[in-house]
Amino acid sequence: MARSTRKQEILQAALACFTELGVEGTTIEMIRDRSGASIGSLYHHFGNREGIIAALYLEGIGEYAALLEAGLVCTLEAEACVKLFVTCYVDWVVANPDWARFVLHNRGRVEAGECGDRLREANRAHGQRIGAVLKRHREAGAFRRMPGDCFVSVVIGPVHDMARNWLAGRSGTPLAECRELLAEIAWDSVRAG
């Protein structure tokens, strides 16, 4: 979380509480105490605890999306684009492990909640921007033929699984050490011929 505004301070406090006590074990009063914010400030910025959860989730996926999209703007080759999906994912997870754990475990909750439409819209817009970048590579024949949603799963699936295991402490290999290998595997899985 880059900026340090009152809203960001509340989100940082919420993430710390969720990490220590779990989402279900955290009350809005705990977040208020941790952040030093007034209850009015919490409700002004987020409406309720579910609003805090959704804001934290949306900001996390937004930060990763911005990192990826910024890199894609500068990347011209198909191979570099595919590898960037993986390396940005690894870099964000390694830099933000608590936030990444939170995002991994709370998607369904946010999707089903009052901010579900905002999440779906953010994902749709991000998908369109990414799709526009990848379209020219697909049309140039750089990728093997497969449905778009399958493409994303093939590219992100292995790194996502490794990240989940690393975040859960089930992997003895640091995620950062697998960064280039997973990027190479992603490229080998989708490149044409």
Tab-separated table of N, CA and C in Angstrom, residues 1 30 57 59 76 98-99 119 125 130 135 154 171 179 190:
chain	number	residue	atom	x	y	z
A	1	MET	N	0.846	-1.169	0.000
A	1	MET	CA	0.000	0.000	0.000
A	1	MET	C	0.890	1.231	0.000
A	30	MET	N	-11.623	-3.790	16.734
A	30	MET	CA	-10.195	-4.132	16.719
A	30	MET	C	-9.461	-3.316	15.652
A	57	TYR	N	-9.253	-6.063	-0.517
A	57	TYR	CA	-9.149	-7.021	-1.612
A	57	TYR	C	-8.975	-6.301	-2.950
A	59	GLU	N	-8.011	-3.277	-3.609
A	59	GLU	CA	-6.742	-2.561	-3.698
A	59	GLU	C	-5.601	-3.531	-3.991
A	76	LEU	N	7.238	-5.593	-25.801
A	76	LEU	CA	6.773	-5.767	-27.167
A	76	LEU	C	6.709	-7.228	-27.605
A	98	ASP	N	1.340	-11.152	3.397
A	98	ASP	CA	0.095	-11.134	4.173
A	98	ASP	C	-1.083	-10.696	3.308
A	99	TRP	N	-0.845	-9.698	2.497
A	99	TRP	CA	-1.890	-9.199	1.600
A	99	TRP	C	-2.255	-10.271	0.577
A	119	LEU	N	-15.896	-5.706	-8.072
A	119	LEU	CA	-14.843	-6.682	-8.350
A	119	LEU	C	-14.971	-7.210	-9.773
A	125	ALA	N	-12.459	-4.975	-16.749
A	125	ALA	CA	-11.659	-3.896	-17.336
A	125	ALA	C	-10.192	-4.310	-17.465
A	130	ILE	N	-5.572	-6.252	-20.794
A	130	ILE	CA	-4.597	-7.323	-21.030
A	130	ILE	C	-4.874	-7.985	-22.379
A	135	LYS	N	-3.718	-9.630	-27.900
A	135	LYS	CA	-4.413	-9.895	-29.161
A	135	LYS	C	-3.458	-9.873	-30.353
A	154	VAL	N	-3.415	-21.539	-17.888
A	154	VAL	CA	-2.156	-22.206	-18.207
A	154	VAL	C	-0.974	-21.339	-17.779
A	171	SER	N	5.889	-25.132	1.165
A	171	SER	CA	6.986	-25.216	0.205
A	171	SER	C	8.282	-24.831	0.889
A	179	ARG	N	10.980	-17.992	-9.598
A	179	ARG	CA	10.448	-16.930	-10.465
A	179	ARG	C	10.757	-17.178	-11.945
A	190	VAL	N	2.478	-22.031	-23.656
A	190	VAL	CA	1.546	-21.332	-24.543
A	190	VAL	C	2.136	-20.944	-25.896
